[in-house]
Amino acid sequence: MEIIKALYDYFPTSVFTGKALVFISEDWRVELTEHRNSDFSKIKRSQPVVRIKFFKRALNGEFIPGHYEDFDIVETGELATRIERYIQAAAGKNIKEYGSDDGF
């Protein structure tokens, strides 16, 4: 959970739910969660993976699960940069402008 808590500093427009960072807009919901490798055959534990899940709002108002992507980048600043770029490309919105009329 250390990575998710560190990413919260990079994304102040997100909401930390205790298990995920969540970005939400009128059309999208994006969740960042941290996962550890469950392969116990490995001697050395690897860096946790950050999974990004996208949900698109349907016509009935519910969020429908879409695609997800796993990020396995060690340095937190680089990870935050890559995540931001990915969300912007996938959602077509700038998450740093969240809350403005045309933002995420």
Coordinates of N, CA and C in Angstrom, one line a residue, residues 1 4-5 7-26 28-34 50-55 57 63 83 87 95 98 104:
M1 N 0.8 -1.2 0.0 CA 0.0 0.0 0.0 C 0.9 1.3 0.0
I4 N 0.6 3.2 -3.4 CA -0.6 3.9 -3.6 C -0.6 5.2 -2.7
K5 N -0.1 5.1 -1.5 CA -0.1 6.3 -0.6 C 0.9 7.3 -1.2
L7 N 1.6 7.7 -4.4 CA 1.0 8.3 -5.6 C -0.1 9.3 -5.2
Y8 N -0.7 9.2 -4.0 CA -1.7 10.1 -3.6 C -1.1 11.6 -3.5
D9 N 0.2 11.7 -3.2 CA 0.8 13.0 -3.2 C 1.0 13.6 -4.6
Y10 N 1.1 12.7 -5.6 CA 1.3 13.1 -7.0 C -0.1 13.5 -7.6
F11 N -1.1 12.9 -7.1 CA -2.5 13.1 -7.7 C -3.4 13.6 -6.6
P12 N -3.3 14.9 -6.3 CA -4.2 15.4 -5.2 C -5.7 15.5 -5.5
T13 N -6.0 15.3 -6.8 CA -7.4 15.3 -7.2 C -8.1 13.9 -7.0
S14 N -7.3 12.9 -6.7 CA -7.8 11.6 -6.4 C -8.3 11.5 -5.0
V15 N -9.1 10.4 -4.8 CA -9.6 10.1 -3.5 C -9.0 8.7 -3.0
F16 N -8.4 8.7 -1.8 CA -7.9 7.5 -1.3 C -9.0 6.8 -0.5
T17 N -9.4 5.6 -0.9 CA -10.5 4.8 -0.2 C -10.0 3.9 0.8
G18 N -8.7 3.8 1.0 CA -8.2 2.8 2.0 C -7.6 1.6 1.3
K19 N -8.1 1.4 0.1 CA -7.5 0.3 -0.7 C -7.2 0.7 -2.2
A20 N -7.7 1.9 -2.6 CA -7.4 2.3 -3.9 C -7.4 3.8 -4.0
L21 N -6.8 4.3 -5.1 CA -6.9 5.7 -5.4 C -8.0 5.8 -6.5
V22 N -8.9 6.7 -6.4 CA -10.0 6.8 -7.4 C -10.1 8.2 -7.9
F23 N -10.2 8.2 -9.3 CA -10.5 9.5 -10.0 C -11.9 9.3 -10.5
I24 N -12.7 10.3 -10.4 CA -14.1 10.1 -10.9 C -14.5 11.4 -11.6
S25 N -15.2 11.2 -12.7 CA -15.7 12.4 -13.5 C -17.2 12.0 -13.9
E26 N -17.7 12.8 -14.7 CA -19.1 12.6 -15.2 C -19.2 11.3 -16.0
W28 N -16.2 9.0 -16.4 CA -15.2 8.0 -16.1 C -15.0 7.8 -14.6
R29 N -14.6 6.6 -14.3 CA -14.1 6.2 -13.0 C -12.8 5.4 -13.2
V30 N -11.7 5.9 -12.6 CA -10.4 5.2 -12.8 C -9.9 4.9 -11.4
E31 N -9.6 3.6 -11.2 CA -9.1 3.1 -9.9 C -7.6 2.6 -10.0
L32 N -6.8 3.0 -9.1 CA -5.4 2.5 -9.0 C -5.3 1.7 -7.8
T33 N -4.9 0.4 -7.9 CA -4.8 -0.5 -6.8 C -3.4 -1.1 -6.9
E34 N -2.9 -1.6 -5.7 CA -1.6 -2.2 -5.6 C -1.7 -3.7 -5.4
V50 N 1.1 -1.8 -9.9 CA 0.0 -0.8 -9.8 C -0.9 -1.1 -10.9
R51 N -2.2 -1.5 -10.6 CA -3.2 -1.8 -11.7 C -4.1 -0.6 -11.8
I52 N -4.3 -0.2 -13.1 CA -5.2 0.9 -13.4 C -6.4 0.3 -14.0
K53 N -7.6 0.5 -13.5 CA -8.9 0.0 -14.0 C -9.7 1.1 -14.5
F54 N -10.3 1.0 -15.7 CA -11.2 2.1 -16.2 C -12.6 1.6 -16.2
F55 N -13.5 2.5 -15.9 CA -14.9 2.2 -15.9 C -15.6 3.4 -16.6
R57 N -19.1 5.4 -17.8 CA -20.5 5.5 -17.4 C -21.4 5.1 -18.5
F63 N -21.4 2.6 -13.8 CA -20.1 2.5 -14.3 C -19.9 1.0 -14.8
I83 N 1.6 6.9 -15.4 CA 0.2 6.7 -15.1 C -0.6 7.8 -15.6
I87 N -3.6 7.6 -18.4 CA -5.0 7.9 -18.2 C -5.4 9.0 -19.2
I95 N -6.1 14.7 -16.2 CA -6.5 14.6 -14.8 C -6.0 15.7 -13.9
Y98 N -8.8 18.3 -13.3 CA -10.0 17.7 -12.7 C -10.7 18.8 -11.9
F104 N -10.9 16.2 -16.4 CA -11.3 14.8 -16.1 C -12.5 14.8 -15.2

